C-alpha cells in the first residue's frame, strides 16, 4: 500500500491515544503529531517509524514513558492545556504550545523571522517614537511587564496609553542600548543588553516618580519577547533594580538594616560592566572569605 501523507495531528486525551496508535503503523507518513496527555501509550516498547515528528505532553500524574520525545509537566492534571477546563494551567499550556509549535514548524519546514518582528517593533519605540505604529506590531490584546517596577500594561487601551504617555517620552536623550547577545527560539526572542543613561528626567518605566539625580547609570537588561502570528504577544523585561538605585544614590550598600556590620550584597554599575567584559571587574569581591 502506498504511504499516506498526513499533514499534522494535534490531539488530546483519548483522541491522542488513537492517533499515537495509528502513527505507529508504517502506512502513515506523519508531518507532525502532538499528543496531549493520552490516556494510554499504544505498544510502549514499539516506538514510531523514523522520520515521524512525534511529541507527547504528559501530566506528572500520568505514569507513562513513550519511546519518543516527551515532556512531563509537574503539578498539573490531564487537561492542563485546554482553557475551558478547570485543570487548565496557563504556564504549562504555554510551554507545551511552544514545544508543539516547534515540531509543527519542523514538519512543515517553515521558518519565521522572529528577529525582524522584534527589531521593527523596537525601532518604532526608540527611533520613530510612534505609539500608534508600535501598537500595530502587536496582537490585539498584548501585554508588557517590566518586572522590577510592574510598569507596562495589559490590553490595547492601557498599553497604548503607557507607550504614548510614559514609555516613549520617558527616556532621557542620553539613553542608549547595546545588544550583547540574542537567543531566538520557536516563538520567543531573548535579548541581553547593556543600557546606559544620565538620569536627567523622570523615567516612568524604570524609576517611576523618582526625581532626576543627574547621575550616570548603566545596567544589564534582559528582554524576553513572545511572538505569535507574526506579531508581538508579550514582553517580560528584567534588570537589577538594586544596582540602578545604588547608582542614583537611593540605596547605600553600607547601610545594613538593624545596624549590622558589613554591606548589602548589591553592586552598582560594575555589574553591567562585567557583562560587557568579564575581566573588567574582579569576581567574588562581596565574599569576605574569598
Short mmCIF file of C-alpha atoms in Angstrom, two decimals:
data_model
loop_
_atom_site.label_atom_id
_atom_site.label_comp_id
_atom_site.label_asym_id
_atom_site.label_seq_id
_atom_site.Cartn_x
_atom_site.Cartn_y
_atom_site.Cartn_z
CA UNK A 1 0.00 0.00 0.00
CA UNK A 2 1.28 3.45 -0.84
CA UNK A 3 2.18 5.71 2.06
CA UNK A 4 -0.47 8.23 3.02
CA UNK A 5 0.68 11.76 3.82
CA UNK A 6 -0.96 13.23 6.89
CA UNK A 7 -0.19 16.91 7.29
CA UNK A 8 -0.49 17.12 11.05
CA UNK A 9 -2.25 15.84 14.15
CA UNK A 10 -2.77 17.74 17.41
CA UNK A 11 -4.91 15.61 19.70
CA UNK A 12 -5.95 15.47 23.35
CA UNK A 13 -6.82 12.70 25.80
CA UNK A 14 -8.41 9.60 24.26
CA UNK A 15 -8.06 11.04 20.77
CA UNK A 16 -4.34 11.48 21.39
CA UNK A 17 -4.03 7.77 22.22
CA UNK A 18 -5.84 6.87 18.99
CA UNK A 19 -3.62 8.96 16.72
CA UNK A 20 -0.50 7.72 18.52
CA UNK A 21 -1.55 4.15 17.76
CA UNK A 22 -2.28 4.97 14.14
CA UNK A 23 1.03 6.78 13.88
CA UNK A 24 2.90 3.60 14.74
CA UNK A 25 1.66 1.95 11.55
CA UNK A 26 4.15 2.08 8.67
CA UNK A 27 1.48 3.09 6.14
CA UNK A 28 1.35 6.55 7.67
CA UNK A 29 3.78 9.32 6.87
CA UNK A 30 3.43 11.99 9.51
CA UNK A 31 4.39 15.58 9.03
CA UNK A 32 3.87 16.21 12.75
CA UNK A 33 1.99 14.65 15.64
CA UNK A 34 1.49 16.36 19.00
CA UNK A 35 -0.33 14.27 21.60
CA UNK A 36 -1.53 15.90 24.80
CA UNK A 37 -1.98 13.66 27.87
CA UNK A 38 -3.14 10.49 26.05
CA UNK A 39 -4.95 8.08 28.36
CA UNK A 40 -2.60 5.31 27.23
CA UNK A 41 0.50 4.74 25.15
CA UNK A 42 -0.11 2.07 22.48
CA UNK A 43 2.60 -0.60 22.49
CA UNK A 44 5.01 1.49 24.60
CA UNK A 45 8.02 -0.56 23.51
CA UNK A 46 7.33 -0.19 19.79
CA UNK A 47 8.09 3.46 19.22
CA UNK A 48 7.33 5.25 15.96
CA UNK A 49 8.87 4.94 12.49
CA UNK A 50 11.98 7.02 11.97
CA UNK A 51 11.23 10.33 10.35
CA UNK A 52 7.92 10.77 12.15
CA UNK A 53 7.82 14.01 14.10
CA UNK A 54 6.09 12.95 17.30
CA UNK A 55 5.84 14.77 20.63
CA UNK A 56 3.86 13.78 23.72
CA UNK A 57 2.86 16.10 26.58
CA UNK A 58 2.09 14.35 29.87
CA UNK A 59 0.81 15.47 33.25
CA UNK A 60 3.02 14.42 36.15
CA UNK A 61 0.25 12.13 37.43
CA UNK A 62 0.43 10.02 34.26
CA UNK A 63 2.81 7.12 34.72
CA UNK A 64 3.91 6.73 31.10
CA UNK A 65 7.23 6.83 29.27
CA UNK A 66 6.71 6.77 25.50
CA UNK A 67 9.63 5.99 23.18
CA UNK A 68 9.59 9.40 21.54
CA UNK A 69 10.22 12.98 22.52
CA UNK A 70 8.03 13.64 25.52
CA UNK A 71 7.70 16.18 28.31
CA UNK A 72 6.26 15.79 31.79
CA UNK A 73 4.63 18.84 33.38
CA UNK A 74 4.76 18.91 37.19
CA UNK A 75 1.85 19.69 39.48
CA UNK A 76 -0.81 19.61 36.75
CA UNK A 77 -3.53 17.20 35.67
CA UNK A 78 -4.57 15.90 32.28
CA UNK A 79 -6.48 18.75 30.67
CA UNK A 80 -3.91 21.39 31.60
CA UNK A 81 -3.70 22.73 28.03
CA UNK A 82 -7.44 23.28 27.49
CA UNK A 83 -8.54 26.72 28.60
CA UNK A 84 -12.18 25.77 29.10
CA UNK A 85 -11.36 23.08 31.68
CA UNK A 86 -10.85 23.51 35.42
CA UNK A 87 -7.48 21.75 35.09
CA UNK A 88 -6.15 24.46 32.77
CA UNK A 89 -2.71 25.70 33.77
CA UNK A 90 -1.54 28.77 31.87
CA UNK A 91 2.19 28.28 32.40
CA UNK A 92 2.27 24.60 31.42
CA UNK A 93 -0.07 25.20 28.49
CA UNK A 94 2.15 27.96 27.15
CA UNK A 95 5.29 25.88 27.48
CA UNK A 96 3.63 22.91 25.77
CA UNK A 97 2.39 25.15 22.96
CA UNK A 98 5.90 26.45 22.25
CA UNK A 99 7.17 22.87 22.03
CA UNK A 100 4.27 21.82 19.80
CA UNK A 101 4.84 24.80 17.54
CA UNK A 102 8.49 23.79 17.17
CA UNK A 103 7.63 20.31 15.93
CA UNK A 104 4.93 21.64 13.58
CA UNK A 105 7.35 24.10 12.01
CA UNK A 106 9.95 21.37 11.68
CA UNK A 107 7.44 19.08 9.99
CA UNK A 108 6.26 21.74 7.57
CA UNK A 109 9.79 23.13 7.10
CA UNK A 110 8.55 26.60 8.00
CA UNK A 111 10.96 29.33 9.06
CA UNK A 112 9.74 32.54 10.69
CA UNK A 113 11.94 35.63 11.01
CA UNK A 114 11.18 36.50 14.63
CA UNK A 115 14.15 38.86 14.84
CA UNK A 116 12.68 41.18 12.21
CA UNK A 117 9.34 41.37 14.02
CA UNK A 118 11.09 42.36 17.24
CA UNK A 119 13.52 44.78 15.61
CA UNK A 120 10.75 46.55 13.69
CA UNK A 121 8.83 46.97 16.94
CA UNK A 122 11.87 48.32 18.80
CA UNK A 123 12.67 50.81 16.04
CA UNK A 124 9.17 52.26 16.28
CA UNK A 125 9.57 52.59 20.06
CA UNK A 126 13.04 54.10 20.24
CA UNK A 127 13.69 55.72 16.83
CA UNK A 128 10.36 56.69 15.28
CA UNK A 129 8.78 57.09 18.74
CA UNK A 130 5.35 56.38 17.31
CA UNK A 131 2.93 54.80 19.80
CA UNK A 132 0.26 54.01 17.20
CA UNK A 133 2.72 52.30 14.87
CA UNK A 134 4.30 50.45 17.80
CA UNK A 135 0.93 49.02 18.80
CA UNK A 136 0.28 47.96 15.20
CA UNK A 137 3.17 45.48 15.51
CA UNK A 138 1.41 43.73 18.41
CA UNK A 139 -1.54 41.35 18.75
CA UNK A 140 -4.98 42.75 19.52
CA UNK A 141 -4.60 42.34 23.30
CA UNK A 142 -0.88 42.31 24.15
CA UNK A 143 0.85 42.94 27.44
CA UNK A 144 4.19 44.28 28.63
CA UNK A 145 5.60 43.76 32.11
CA UNK A 146 8.73 45.47 33.42
CA UNK A 147 9.27 43.02 36.26
CA UNK A 148 11.18 45.15 38.84
CA UNK A 149 8.65 48.01 38.77
CA UNK A 150 5.46 46.34 37.49
CA UNK A 151 5.11 49.01 34.82
CA UNK A 152 3.70 48.37 31.36
CA UNK A 153 0.15 47.40 30.56
CA UNK A 154 -2.33 44.64 29.78
CA UNK A 155 -4.55 45.03 26.73
CA UNK A 156 -4.51 47.52 23.88
CA UNK A 157 -6.00 50.50 25.71
CA UNK A 158 -3.69 50.53 28.73
CA UNK A 159 -0.57 49.58 26.79
CA UNK A 160 -1.17 52.24 24.14
CA UNK A 161 -1.53 54.85 26.89
CA UNK A 162 1.64 53.58 28.56
CA UNK A 163 3.67 53.78 25.35
CA UNK A 164 2.25 57.17 24.32
CA UNK A 165 2.37 59.00 27.65
CA UNK A 166 5.07 57.27 29.68
CA UNK A 167 7.50 54.98 27.89
CA UNK A 168 8.27 56.75 24.62
CA UNK A 169 8.62 60.27 26.09
CA UNK A 170 10.09 58.88 29.31
CA UNK A 171 13.60 58.04 28.12
CA UNK A 172 16.27 60.73 28.55
CA UNK A 173 18.19 61.96 25.47
CA UNK A 174 21.29 60.13 26.70
CA UNK A 175 19.51 56.74 26.76
CA UNK A 176 21.48 54.03 24.90
CA UNK A 177 21.03 50.29 24.44
CA UNK A 178 23.69 47.90 23.17
CA UNK A 179 22.79 44.34 22.22
CA UNK A 180 25.17 41.86 23.86
CA UNK A 181 23.56 38.55 22.91
CA UNK A 182 20.40 37.22 21.32
CA UNK A 183 18.73 33.83 21.57
CA UNK A 184 15.95 33.00 19.12
CA UNK A 185 13.54 30.19 19.94
CA UNK A 186 10.37 28.86 18.37
CA UNK A 187 8.17 31.77 19.41
CA UNK A 188 10.48 33.91 21.53
CA UNK A 189 13.43 36.25 21.23
CA UNK A 190 15.64 36.77 24.29
CA UNK A 191 17.94 39.80 24.22
CA UNK A 192 20.70 40.56 26.69
CA UNK A 193 21.50 44.28 26.58
CA UNK A 194 23.68 46.94 28.16
CA UNK A 195 21.63 50.04 28.98
CA UNK A 196 23.16 53.38 29.93
CA UNK A 197 21.83 56.89 30.53
CA UNK A 198 22.19 60.04 32.59
CA UNK A 199 19.26 60.40 34.97
CA UNK A 200 18.14 63.84 33.79
CA UNK A 201 14.38 63.25 33.87
CA UNK A 202 11.79 61.01 35.46
CA UNK A 203 11.86 57.59 33.76
CA UNK A 204 8.39 56.18 34.46
CA UNK A 205 9.08 52.58 33.43
CA UNK A 206 12.37 52.15 35.32
CA UNK A 207 12.33 54.82 38.04
CA UNK A 208 8.67 55.87 38.39
CA UNK A 209 8.15 59.14 40.27
CA UNK A 210 11.86 59.43 41.11
CA UNK A 211 13.08 62.97 40.53
CA UNK A 212 16.17 63.38 38.33
CA UNK A 213 19.51 62.96 40.10
CA UNK A 214 21.78 63.74 37.13
CA UNK A 215 23.66 60.51 37.92
CA UNK A 216 25.16 58.22 35.28
CA UNK A 217 23.58 54.77 35.21
CA UNK A 218 24.48 51.54 33.43
CA UNK A 219 22.68 48.25 33.91
CA UNK A 220 22.30 44.88 32.21
CA UNK A 221 18.77 44.29 30.92
CA UNK A 222 17.10 41.15 29.57
CA UNK A 223 14.03 41.23 27.33
CA UNK A 224 12.00 38.07 26.72
CA UNK A 225 9.66 38.69 23.81
CA UNK A 226 6.90 36.30 22.74
CA UNK A 227 5.67 36.46 19.14
CA UNK A 228 2.50 34.88 17.77
CA UNK A 229 1.20 35.06 14.24
CA UNK A 230 3.95 37.47 13.22
CA UNK A 231 3.12 40.00 15.95
CA UNK A 232 4.32 40.66 19.48
CA UNK A 233 2.20 38.94 22.11
CA UNK A 234 4.04 39.99 25.25
CA UNK A 235 7.31 41.28 26.68
CA UNK A 236 8.92 40.41 30.02
CA UNK A 237 11.72 42.86 30.87
CA UNK A 238 14.21 42.22 33.69
CA UNK A 239 17.05 44.26 35.19
CA UNK A 240 18.83 44.66 38.53
CA UNK A 241 16.88 47.45 40.21
CA UNK A 242 19.14 47.44 43.27
CA UNK A 243 22.08 48.30 41.00
CA UNK A 244 20.15 51.21 39.50
CA UNK A 245 19.18 52.54 42.94
CA UNK A 246 22.78 52.33 44.13
CA UNK A 247 23.96 54.37 41.16
CA UNK A 248 21.44 57.18 41.63
CA UNK A 249 22.07 57.34 45.38
CA UNK A 250 18.76 55.94 46.64
CA UNK A 251 20.33 52.79 48.08
CA UNK A 252 23.50 52.79 50.16
CA UNK A 253 25.14 49.34 50.25
CA UNK A 254 26.89 50.22 53.52
CA UNK A 255 23.64 50.76 55.41
CA UNK A 256 22.78 47.31 56.72
CA UNK A 257 19.31 47.03 58.33
CA UNK A 258 19.45 46.75 62.11
CA UNK A 259 22.83 48.42 62.31
CA UNK A 260 24.70 45.27 61.35
CA UNK A 261 28.26 45.23 60.10
CA UNK A 262 29.37 44.72 56.53
CA UNK A 263 27.40 45.78 53.49
CA UNK A 264 24.41 44.81 51.42
CA UNK A 265 25.18 42.22 48.70
CA UNK A 266 24.49 44.60 45.81
CA UNK A 267 26.69 46.38 43.28
CA UNK A 268 26.40 49.46 41.12
CA UNK A 269 27.50 49.88 37.52
CA UNK A 270 30.19 47.23 37.94
CA UNK A 271 27.57 44.54 37.36
CA UNK A 272 26.75 45.88 33.90
CA UNK A 273 30.41 46.41 33.02
CA UNK A 274 31.22 42.81 33.88
CA UNK A 275 28.51 41.62 31.48
CA UNK A 276 30.20 43.55 28.67
CA UNK A 277 33.74 42.49 29.67
CA UNK A 278 34.04 39.64 32.16
CA UNK A 279 37.60 40.64 33.08
CA UNK A 280 36.79 44.29 33.83
CA UNK A 281 35.77 43.62 37.45
CA UNK A 282 37.12 41.03 39.86
CA UNK A 283 34.75 38.24 40.84
CA UNK A 284 33.67 37.37 44.40
CA UNK A 285 34.56 40.74 45.94
CA UNK A 286 31.46 40.53 48.15
CA UNK A 287 32.54 37.20 49.65
CA UNK A 288 34.65 38.25 52.65
CA UNK A 289 36.46 34.92 52.91
CA UNK A 290 37.45 34.78 49.23
#
